[in-house]
mmCIF file of C-alpha atoms in Angstrom:
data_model
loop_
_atom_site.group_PDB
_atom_site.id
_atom_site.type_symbol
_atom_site.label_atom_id
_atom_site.label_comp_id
_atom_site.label_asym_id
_atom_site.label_seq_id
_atom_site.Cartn_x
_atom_site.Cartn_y
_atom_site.Cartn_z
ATOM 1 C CA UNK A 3 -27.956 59.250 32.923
ATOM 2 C CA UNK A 4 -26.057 56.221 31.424
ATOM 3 C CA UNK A 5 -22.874 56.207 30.486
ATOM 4 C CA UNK A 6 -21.127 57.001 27.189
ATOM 5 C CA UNK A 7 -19.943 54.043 24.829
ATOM 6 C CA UNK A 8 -16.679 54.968 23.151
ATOM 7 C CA UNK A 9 -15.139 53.193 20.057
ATOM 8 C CA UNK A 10 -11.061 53.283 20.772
ATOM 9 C CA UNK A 11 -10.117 51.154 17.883
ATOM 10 C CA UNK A 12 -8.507 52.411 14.621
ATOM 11 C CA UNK A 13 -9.547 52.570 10.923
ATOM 12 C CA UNK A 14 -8.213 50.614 8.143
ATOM 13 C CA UNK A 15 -10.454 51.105 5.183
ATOM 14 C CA UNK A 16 -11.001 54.663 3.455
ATOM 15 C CA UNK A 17 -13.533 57.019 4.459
ATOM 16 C CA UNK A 18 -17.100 56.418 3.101
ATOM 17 C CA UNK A 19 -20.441 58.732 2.534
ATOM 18 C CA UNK A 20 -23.036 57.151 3.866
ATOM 19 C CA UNK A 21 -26.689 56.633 2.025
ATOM 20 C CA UNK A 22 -29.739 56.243 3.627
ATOM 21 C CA UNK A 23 -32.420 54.130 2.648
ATOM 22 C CA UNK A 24 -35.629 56.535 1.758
ATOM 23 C CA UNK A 25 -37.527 56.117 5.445
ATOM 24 C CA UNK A 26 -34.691 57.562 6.860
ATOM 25 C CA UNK A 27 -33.882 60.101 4.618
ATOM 26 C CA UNK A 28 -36.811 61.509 5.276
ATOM 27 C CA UNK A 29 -36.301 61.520 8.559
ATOM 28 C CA UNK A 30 -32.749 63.270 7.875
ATOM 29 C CA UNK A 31 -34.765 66.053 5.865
ATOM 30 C CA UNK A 32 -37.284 67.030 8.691
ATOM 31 C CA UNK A 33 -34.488 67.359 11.042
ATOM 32 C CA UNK A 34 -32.682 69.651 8.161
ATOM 33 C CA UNK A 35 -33.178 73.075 9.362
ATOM 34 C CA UNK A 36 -31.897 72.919 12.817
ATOM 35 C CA UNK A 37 -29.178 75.087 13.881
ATOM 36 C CA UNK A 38 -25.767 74.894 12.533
ATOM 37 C CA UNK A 39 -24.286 73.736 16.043
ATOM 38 C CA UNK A 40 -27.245 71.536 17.027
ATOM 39 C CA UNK A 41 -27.108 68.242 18.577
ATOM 40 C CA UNK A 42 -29.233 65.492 18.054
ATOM 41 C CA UNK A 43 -30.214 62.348 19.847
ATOM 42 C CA UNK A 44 -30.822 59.180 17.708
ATOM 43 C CA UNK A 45 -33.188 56.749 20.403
ATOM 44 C CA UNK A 46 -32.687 53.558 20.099
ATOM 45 C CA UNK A 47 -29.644 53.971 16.626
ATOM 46 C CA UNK A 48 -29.620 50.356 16.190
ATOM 47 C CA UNK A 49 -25.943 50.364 14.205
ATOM 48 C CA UNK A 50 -25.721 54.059 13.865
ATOM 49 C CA UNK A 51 -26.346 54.871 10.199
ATOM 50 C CA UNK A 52 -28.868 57.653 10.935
ATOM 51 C CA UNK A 53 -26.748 59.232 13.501
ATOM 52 C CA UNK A 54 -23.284 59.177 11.263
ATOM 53 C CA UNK A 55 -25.150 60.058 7.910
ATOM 54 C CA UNK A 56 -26.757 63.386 10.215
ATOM 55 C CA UNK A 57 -22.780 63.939 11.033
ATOM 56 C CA UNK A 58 -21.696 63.682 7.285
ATOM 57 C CA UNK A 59 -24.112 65.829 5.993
ATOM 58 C CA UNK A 60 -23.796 68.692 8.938
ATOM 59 C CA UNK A 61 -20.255 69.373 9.841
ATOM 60 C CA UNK A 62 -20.964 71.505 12.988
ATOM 61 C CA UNK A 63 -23.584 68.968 13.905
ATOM 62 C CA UNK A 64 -23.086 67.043 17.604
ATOM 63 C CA UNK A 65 -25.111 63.255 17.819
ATOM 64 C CA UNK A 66 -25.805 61.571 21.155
ATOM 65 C CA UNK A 67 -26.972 58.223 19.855
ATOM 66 C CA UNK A 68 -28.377 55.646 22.566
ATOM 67 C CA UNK A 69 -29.245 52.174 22.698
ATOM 68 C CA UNK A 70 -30.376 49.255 24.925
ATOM 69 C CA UNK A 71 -27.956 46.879 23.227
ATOM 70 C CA UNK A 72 -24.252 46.897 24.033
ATOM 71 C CA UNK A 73 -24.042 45.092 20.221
ATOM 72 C CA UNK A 74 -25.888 47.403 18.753
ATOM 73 C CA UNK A 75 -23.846 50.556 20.623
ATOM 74 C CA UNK A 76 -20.280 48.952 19.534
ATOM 75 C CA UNK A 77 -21.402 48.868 15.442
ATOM 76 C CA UNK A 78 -22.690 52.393 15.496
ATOM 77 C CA UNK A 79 -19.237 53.648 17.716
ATOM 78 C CA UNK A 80 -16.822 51.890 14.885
ATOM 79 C CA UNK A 81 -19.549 53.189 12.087
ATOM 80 C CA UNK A 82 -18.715 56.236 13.370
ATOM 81 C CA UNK A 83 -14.973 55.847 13.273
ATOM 82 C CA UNK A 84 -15.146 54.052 9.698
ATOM 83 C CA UNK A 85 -17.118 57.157 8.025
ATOM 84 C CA UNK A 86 -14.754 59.497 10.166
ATOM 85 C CA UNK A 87 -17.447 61.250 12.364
ATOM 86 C CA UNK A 88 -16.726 59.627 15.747
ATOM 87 C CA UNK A 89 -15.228 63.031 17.498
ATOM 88 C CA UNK A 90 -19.251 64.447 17.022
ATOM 89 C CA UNK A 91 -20.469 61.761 18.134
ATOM 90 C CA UNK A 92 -21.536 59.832 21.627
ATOM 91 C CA UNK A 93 -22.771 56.612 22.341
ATOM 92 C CA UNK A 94 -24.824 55.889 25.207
ATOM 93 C CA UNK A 95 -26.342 52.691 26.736
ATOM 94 C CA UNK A 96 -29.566 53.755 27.873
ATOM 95 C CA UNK A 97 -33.086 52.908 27.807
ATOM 96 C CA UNK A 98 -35.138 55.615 25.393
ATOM 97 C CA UNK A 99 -34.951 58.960 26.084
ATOM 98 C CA UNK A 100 -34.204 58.867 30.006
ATOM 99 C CA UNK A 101 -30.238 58.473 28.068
ATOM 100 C CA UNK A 102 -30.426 62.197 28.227
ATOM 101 C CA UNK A 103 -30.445 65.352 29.925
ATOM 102 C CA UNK A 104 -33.300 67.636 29.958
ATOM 103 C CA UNK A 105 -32.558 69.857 27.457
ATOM 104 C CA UNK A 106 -29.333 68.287 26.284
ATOM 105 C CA UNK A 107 -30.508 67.777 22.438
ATOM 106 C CA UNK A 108 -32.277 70.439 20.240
ATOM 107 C CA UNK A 109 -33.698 67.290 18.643
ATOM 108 C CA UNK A 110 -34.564 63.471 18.818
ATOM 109 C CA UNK A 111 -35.426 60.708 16.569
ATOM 110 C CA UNK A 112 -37.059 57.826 16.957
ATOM 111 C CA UNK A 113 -37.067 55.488 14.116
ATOM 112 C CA UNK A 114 -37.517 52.039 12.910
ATOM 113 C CA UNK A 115 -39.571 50.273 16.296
ATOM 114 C CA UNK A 116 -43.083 50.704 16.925
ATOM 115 C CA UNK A 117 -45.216 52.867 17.467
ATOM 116 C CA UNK A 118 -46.552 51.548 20.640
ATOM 117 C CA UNK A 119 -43.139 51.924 22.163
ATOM 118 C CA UNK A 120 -42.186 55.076 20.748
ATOM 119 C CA UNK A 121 -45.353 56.336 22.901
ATOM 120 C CA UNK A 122 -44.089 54.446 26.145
ATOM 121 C CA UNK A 123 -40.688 55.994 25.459
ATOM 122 C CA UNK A 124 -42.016 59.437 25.160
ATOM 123 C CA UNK A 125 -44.960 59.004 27.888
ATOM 124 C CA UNK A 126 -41.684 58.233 30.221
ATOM 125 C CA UNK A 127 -39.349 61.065 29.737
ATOM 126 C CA UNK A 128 -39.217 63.864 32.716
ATOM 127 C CA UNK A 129 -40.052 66.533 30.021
ATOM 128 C CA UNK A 130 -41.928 66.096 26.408
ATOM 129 C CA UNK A 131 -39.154 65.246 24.067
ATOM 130 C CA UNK A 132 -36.537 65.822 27.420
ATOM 131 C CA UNK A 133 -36.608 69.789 26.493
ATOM 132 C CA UNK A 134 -35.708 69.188 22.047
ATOM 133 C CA UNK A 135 -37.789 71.635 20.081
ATOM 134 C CA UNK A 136 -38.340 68.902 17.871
ATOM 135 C CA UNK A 137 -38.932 65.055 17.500
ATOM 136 C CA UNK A 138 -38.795 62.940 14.331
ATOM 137 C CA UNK A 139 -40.853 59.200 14.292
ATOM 138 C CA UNK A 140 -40.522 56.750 11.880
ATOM 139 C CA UNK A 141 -43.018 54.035 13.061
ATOM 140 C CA UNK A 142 -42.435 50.442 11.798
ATOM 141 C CA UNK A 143 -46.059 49.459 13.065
ATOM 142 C CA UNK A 144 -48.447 50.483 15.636
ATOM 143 C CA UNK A 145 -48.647 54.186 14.291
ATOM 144 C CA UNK A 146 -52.284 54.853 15.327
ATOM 145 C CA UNK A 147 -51.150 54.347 18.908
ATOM 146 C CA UNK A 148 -48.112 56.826 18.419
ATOM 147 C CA UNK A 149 -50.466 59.417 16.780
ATOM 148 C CA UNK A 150 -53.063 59.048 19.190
ATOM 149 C CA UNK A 151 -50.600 59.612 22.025
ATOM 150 C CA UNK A 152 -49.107 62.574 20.120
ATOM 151 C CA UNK A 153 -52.681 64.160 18.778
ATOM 152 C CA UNK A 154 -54.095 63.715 22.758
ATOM 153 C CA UNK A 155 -50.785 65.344 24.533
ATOM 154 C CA UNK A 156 -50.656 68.270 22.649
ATOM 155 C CA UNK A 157 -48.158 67.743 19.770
ATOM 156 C CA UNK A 158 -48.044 70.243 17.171
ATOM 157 C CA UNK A 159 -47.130 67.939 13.875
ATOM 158 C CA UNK A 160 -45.326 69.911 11.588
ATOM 159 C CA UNK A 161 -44.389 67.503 8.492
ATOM 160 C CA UNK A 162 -45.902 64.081 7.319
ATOM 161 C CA UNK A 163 -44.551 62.477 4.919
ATOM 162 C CA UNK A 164 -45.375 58.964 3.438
ATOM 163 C CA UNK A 165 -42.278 56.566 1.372
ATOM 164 C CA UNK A 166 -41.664 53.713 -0.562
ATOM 165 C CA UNK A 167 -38.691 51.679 0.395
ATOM 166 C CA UNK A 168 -37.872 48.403 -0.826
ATOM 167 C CA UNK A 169 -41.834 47.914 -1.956
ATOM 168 C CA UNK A 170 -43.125 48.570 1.562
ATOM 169 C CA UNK A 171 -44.833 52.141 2.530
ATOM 170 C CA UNK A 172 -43.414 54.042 5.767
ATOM 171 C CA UNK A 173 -45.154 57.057 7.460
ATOM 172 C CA UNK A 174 -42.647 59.643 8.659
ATOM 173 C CA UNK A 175 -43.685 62.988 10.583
ATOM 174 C CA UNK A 176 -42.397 65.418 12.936
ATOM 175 C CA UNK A 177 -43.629 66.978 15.702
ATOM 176 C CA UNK A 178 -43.265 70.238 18.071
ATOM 177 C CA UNK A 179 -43.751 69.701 21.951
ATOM 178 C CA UNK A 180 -46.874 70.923 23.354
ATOM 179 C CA UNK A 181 -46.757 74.343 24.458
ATOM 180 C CA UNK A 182 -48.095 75.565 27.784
ATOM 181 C CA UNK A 183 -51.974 77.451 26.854
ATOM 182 C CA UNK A 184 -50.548 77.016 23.243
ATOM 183 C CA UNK A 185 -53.219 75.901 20.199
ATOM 184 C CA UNK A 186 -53.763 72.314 19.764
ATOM 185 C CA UNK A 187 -53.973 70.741 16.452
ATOM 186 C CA UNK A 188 -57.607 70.738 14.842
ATOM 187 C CA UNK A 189 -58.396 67.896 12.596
ATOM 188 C CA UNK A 190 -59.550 68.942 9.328
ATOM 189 C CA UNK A 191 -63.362 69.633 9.222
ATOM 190 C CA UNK A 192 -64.918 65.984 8.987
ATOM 191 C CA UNK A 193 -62.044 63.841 9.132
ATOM 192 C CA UNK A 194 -62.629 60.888 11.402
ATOM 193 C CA UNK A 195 -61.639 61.538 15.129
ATOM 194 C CA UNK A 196 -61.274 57.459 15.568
ATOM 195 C CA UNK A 197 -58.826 57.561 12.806
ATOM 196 C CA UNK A 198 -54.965 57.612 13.254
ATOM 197 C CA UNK A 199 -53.929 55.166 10.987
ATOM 198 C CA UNK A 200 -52.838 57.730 8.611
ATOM 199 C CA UNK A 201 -52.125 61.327 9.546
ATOM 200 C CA UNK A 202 -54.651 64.480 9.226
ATOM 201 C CA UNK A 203 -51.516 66.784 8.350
ATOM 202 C CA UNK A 204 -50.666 64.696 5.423
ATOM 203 C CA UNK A 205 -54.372 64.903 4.469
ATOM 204 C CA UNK A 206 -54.055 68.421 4.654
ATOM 205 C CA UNK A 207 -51.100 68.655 2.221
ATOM 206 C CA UNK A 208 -51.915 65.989 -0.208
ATOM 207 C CA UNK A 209 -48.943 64.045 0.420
ATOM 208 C CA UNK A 210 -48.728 62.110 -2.764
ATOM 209 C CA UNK A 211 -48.314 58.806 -1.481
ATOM 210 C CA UNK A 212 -50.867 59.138 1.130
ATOM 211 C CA UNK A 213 -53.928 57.673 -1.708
ATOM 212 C CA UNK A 214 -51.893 54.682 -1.826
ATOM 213 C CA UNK A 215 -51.691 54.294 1.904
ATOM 214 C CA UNK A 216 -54.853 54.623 2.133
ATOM 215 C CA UNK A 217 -55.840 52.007 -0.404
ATOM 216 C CA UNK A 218 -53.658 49.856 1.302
ATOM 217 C CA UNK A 219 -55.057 50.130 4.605
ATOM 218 C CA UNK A 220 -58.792 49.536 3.238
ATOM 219 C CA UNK A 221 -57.063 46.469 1.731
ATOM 220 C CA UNK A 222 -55.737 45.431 5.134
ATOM 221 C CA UNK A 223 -58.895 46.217 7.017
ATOM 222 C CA UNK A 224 -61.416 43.921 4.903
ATOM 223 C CA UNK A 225 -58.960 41.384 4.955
ATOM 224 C CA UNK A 226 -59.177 41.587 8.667
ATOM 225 C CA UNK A 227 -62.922 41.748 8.506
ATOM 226 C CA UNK A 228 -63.031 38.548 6.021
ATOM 227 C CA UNK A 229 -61.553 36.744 9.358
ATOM 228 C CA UNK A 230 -63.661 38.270 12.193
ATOM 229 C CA UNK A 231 -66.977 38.326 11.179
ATOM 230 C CA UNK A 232 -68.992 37.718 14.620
ATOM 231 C CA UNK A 233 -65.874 38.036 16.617
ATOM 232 C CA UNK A 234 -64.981 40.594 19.379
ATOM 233 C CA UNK A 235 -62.908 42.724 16.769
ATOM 234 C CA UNK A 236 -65.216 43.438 13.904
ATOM 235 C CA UNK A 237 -66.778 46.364 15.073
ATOM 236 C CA UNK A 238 -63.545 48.158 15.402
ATOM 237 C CA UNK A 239 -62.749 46.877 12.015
ATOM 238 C CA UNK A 240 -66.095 48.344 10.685
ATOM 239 C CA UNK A 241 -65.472 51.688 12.563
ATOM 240 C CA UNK A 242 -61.359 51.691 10.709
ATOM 241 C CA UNK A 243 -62.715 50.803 7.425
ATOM 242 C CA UNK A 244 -65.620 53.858 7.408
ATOM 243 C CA UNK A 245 -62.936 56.401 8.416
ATOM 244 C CA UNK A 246 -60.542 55.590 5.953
ATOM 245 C CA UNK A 247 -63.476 55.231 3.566
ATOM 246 C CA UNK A 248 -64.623 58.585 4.606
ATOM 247 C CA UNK A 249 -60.597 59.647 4.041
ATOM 248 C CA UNK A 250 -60.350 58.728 0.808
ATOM 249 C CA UNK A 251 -63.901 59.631 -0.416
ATOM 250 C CA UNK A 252 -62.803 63.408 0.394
ATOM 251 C CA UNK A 253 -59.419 62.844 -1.114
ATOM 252 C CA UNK A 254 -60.959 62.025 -4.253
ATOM 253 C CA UNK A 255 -63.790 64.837 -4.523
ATOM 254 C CA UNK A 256 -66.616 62.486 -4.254
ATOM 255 C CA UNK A 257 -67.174 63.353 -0.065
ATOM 256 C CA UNK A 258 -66.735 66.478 1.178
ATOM 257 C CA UNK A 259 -64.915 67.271 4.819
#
């Protein structure tokens, strides 16, 4: 396990409450009803601002947050310190989830890098999710890959939620472990198994942002398509832009699943 990154300086500025930006304050709310006395590991914290904002906002809350980057590590310890949360919290330099102990953390989070690596990260642990009950993704690209890998293991996803911050559109869901003989998720009745660009549990509760995902990703596909006409990629193009087209069809009334 690496070791813990401690912040020994002092404070001289005035304690501060911490706002999040909206993708990971949604986050922060799916990781909302876990125990009083929980702890939670923040994978790869960057400076920390997830991990202290948690600490603010749950005062019996513990936060193991972990990093590759010594940099990185030494903002998020005197973050800590600055909003006056740095006795709940531990920093570790580590690489993804092998930072922690199986069953050390009721929950993790993994926010703000891809999608692709969130999967390598989680593909790599000992356990799924190192023994939390619960993990929290905030994908900055590469999300089909991450729901793929979750949808094929086993996950169970329990909230999806799609935000607008600063004009750009974030997908942000939760998901149980998979559960030994337990159910697996069942796509909705005709919703494309190729598709994991957007998810089939925010279909399912009519996220209201999800329509403008999805018009945005037809967008994005033909624009693609415009480019690689005859090429090696257009039929996966073709296949992306009939599932979302089949998506949104349904999600307007005019296709049925």
């Amino acid at each position: 396990m690496a070791s813990p990154f401690r912040y020994n300086g002092s404070m001289s500025e005035p304690l501060r409450r911490l706002n999040l930006r909206p993708r990971l304050a949604s986050a922060a709310a799916q990781l909302a009803l876990l125990p009083d006395t929980a702890c939670v590991a923040d994978i790869g914290c960057d400076h920390g601002r997830l991990c202290c904002a948690l600490l603010q906002q749950h005062a019996g809350w513990r936060c193991i947050a972990s990093d590759l980057s010594a940099p990185s590590l030494r903002k998020a310890a005197s973050l800590a310190a600055f909003v006056g949360v740095a006795e709940r919290a531990e920093f570790r330099l580590g690489d993804g989830l092998l930072s922690l102990c199986p069953g050390e953390a009721d929950a993790v989070a993994l926010c703000g890098m891809g999608g692709t690596l969130i999967a390598r990260l989680l593909e790599a642990a000992e356990t799924p999710l190192m023994g939390a009950s619960l993990g929290v993704f905030q994908p900055m690209r590469g999300v089909e890959d991450l729901r793929r890998y979750l949808f094929e293991k086993g996950y169970h996803i329990l909230e999806d939620r799609v935000v607008r911050d600063a004009g750009r559109l974030y997908q942000v869901f939760s998901a149980a472990p998979p559960q030994g003989g337990g159910e697996r998720d069942m796509l909705p009745p005709g919703f494309p198994p190729e598709c994991f660009r957007v998810g089939y549990r925010a279909f399912a509760s009519r996220e209201p942002l999800l329509y403008d995902l999805l018009i945005q990703e037809l967008s994005q596909a033909r624009q693609c398509l415009g480019a690689a006409r005859g090429k090696a990629g257009e039929r996966g193009l073709l296949l992306r832009e009939r599932a979302l087209l089949t998506i949104l069809k349904a999600w307007e009334g005019t296709g049925c699943f």
